[in-house]
Amino acid sequence: MEKCEKIWFNGKLVDWNDAKVHVLAHALNYGTGVFEGIRVYNTPKGPAIFRLKDHAKRLVDGCKMMGIDLVFDGKEYTYQMVMDAIKEAVRANKNVDYVKPCIFLSGEEVGLNPVGVPASFAITCINMGAYLGKNATAGIKLVTSSWQRPDYLCGPAGAKVNGSYVASCLAKREAIRQGANEAVMLNKEGHVAECTGENIFMYKFGKVFTPSVAEGILQGVTRASIIQIAKDLGYEVCECPVTRFQLTTADEVWLTGTAAEVAPVTEIDGRTVGDGKPGEISAKIHQKFSDIATGKDHKYDDWLDYVE
Ligand code: PMP
């Protein structure tokens, strides 16, 4: 990861090293923040933010769920102003491929009560490159985590709440320790939910399958894009429960996420997926996704927000 120069912090562009919070910030102690991860792609018309409206909507909806008012340094923000701020942060930096907005309870109090604690809004730009490693396109390894995907009674599973990522971090550590790239997290029923920061897809019996929202997944923006692209390419897409057995014996498995983009899976728990090579279907879908994101395919132009 390469740092960018400026961070947008409560309405001002500050130097990277000056974007600081107090050690008693509520979110630091209790996880009371909501964040996003958004990709920026180079296109013939300059840098474009991929599906900014959808990411900003999820961010604002997450704040609503957490009871975090969009008031930073005494100024009230609307959904449109949140998007404008993200664009401003991207514009203020060079070579940005990933943006991480985070709205969180700050303050300097001890105690859980979040009522009345002020919020802060930081937008960090970086150059991330390939999130799952340079060799991810050659196929990644998954292990099944011993940690459960937190369900709807453990928090707002549909929002990207900072505190909800503890299980993801434990699972990611487990995966790395076992020499894998990612961990599959199962839900309370033992069905496949998603990975620590990606949704999961498989291809079997001539159809594309992905766990449904009812399985306790994050409704990924990339997931929605891939479902749309797969359908447009003529594939039937089933959003339904997926078991470990179905996943392991699928012809193809791939992950989708803003950071990971489309990542083919070639091994799960030491078992080879399909013929052990990245699959044809996911490659075809990935190519279409890349063409759209980089402004080469105009069918989904409304998915791109140009920065300039
Ligand atoms: N699941 C989880 C738990 C995630 O953190 C992410 C990353 N935001 C995803 C799935 C993929 O979502 P998106 O495509 O919106 O990045």
PDB file of C-alpha atoms and ligand atoms in Angstrom, residues 55 58 160 165 194-199 218 220-223 256-258, ligand 1:
ATOM      1  CA  HIS A  55     -21.082   3.062  -1.477  1.00  0.00           C
ATOM      2  CA  ARG A  58     -24.427   2.123   2.379  1.00  0.00           C
ATOM      3  CA  LYS A 160     -19.893  -1.979   7.454  1.00  0.00           C
ATOM      4  CA  TYR A 165     -14.963  -6.708  11.813  1.00  0.00           C
ATOM      5  CA  GLU A 194     -18.775 -14.861   2.790  1.00  0.00           C
ATOM      6  CA  CYS A 195     -15.072 -14.235   3.272  1.00  0.00           C
ATOM      7  CA  THR A 196     -13.570 -11.698   5.672  1.00  0.00           C
ATOM      8  CA  GLY A 197     -13.893  -8.838   3.176  1.00  0.00           C
ATOM      9  CA  GLU A 198     -15.401 -10.437   0.072  1.00  0.00           C
ATOM     10  CA  ASN A 199     -18.582 -12.102  -1.124  1.00  0.00           C
ATOM     11  CA  LEU A 218     -22.779  -7.921   3.467  1.00  0.00           C
ATOM     12  CA  GLY A 220     -21.516  -6.143  -1.627  1.00  0.00           C
ATOM     13  CA  VAL A 221     -21.512  -3.490  -4.302  1.00  0.00           C
ATOM     14  CA  THR A 222     -19.217  -5.713  -6.382  1.00  0.00           C
ATOM     15  CA  ARG A 223     -21.553  -8.675  -5.725  1.00  0.00           C
ATOM     16  CA  THR A 256     -15.841 -10.432  -5.236  1.00  0.00           C
ATOM     17  CA  GLY A 257     -15.088  -7.265  -3.336  1.00  0.00           C
ATOM     18  CA  THR A 258     -14.023  -3.693  -3.881  1.00  0.00           C
TER      19      THR A 258
HETATM   20  N1  PMP B   1     -18.166  -8.836   2.716  1.00  0.00           N
HETATM   21  C1  PMP B   1     -17.499  -8.129   3.632  1.00  0.00           C
HETATM   22  C2  PMP B   1     -17.507  -8.595   5.048  1.00  0.00           C
HETATM   23  C3  PMP B   1     -16.786  -6.985   3.259  1.00  0.00           C
HETATM   24  O1  PMP B   1     -16.110  -6.276   4.172  1.00  0.00           O
HETATM   25  C4  PMP B   1     -16.772  -6.586   1.913  1.00  0.00           C
HETATM   26  C5  PMP B   1     -15.978  -5.375   1.507  1.00  0.00           C
HETATM   27  N2  PMP B   1     -16.745  -4.217   1.575  1.00  0.00           N
HETATM   28  C6  PMP B   1     -17.502  -7.345   0.989  1.00  0.00           C
HETATM   29  C7  PMP B   1     -18.190  -8.463   1.425  1.00  0.00           C
HETATM   30  C8  PMP B   1     -17.580  -6.936  -0.442  1.00  0.00           C
HETATM   31  O2  PMP B   1     -18.357  -5.772  -0.558  1.00  0.00           O
HETATM   32  P1  PMP B   1     -18.076  -4.691  -1.711  1.00  0.00           P
HETATM   33  O3  PMP B   1     -18.190  -5.420  -2.983  1.00  0.00           O
HETATM   34  O4  PMP B   1     -19.152  -3.692  -1.516  1.00  0.00           O
HETATM   35  O5  PMP B   1     -16.737  -4.161  -1.476  1.00  0.00           O
END
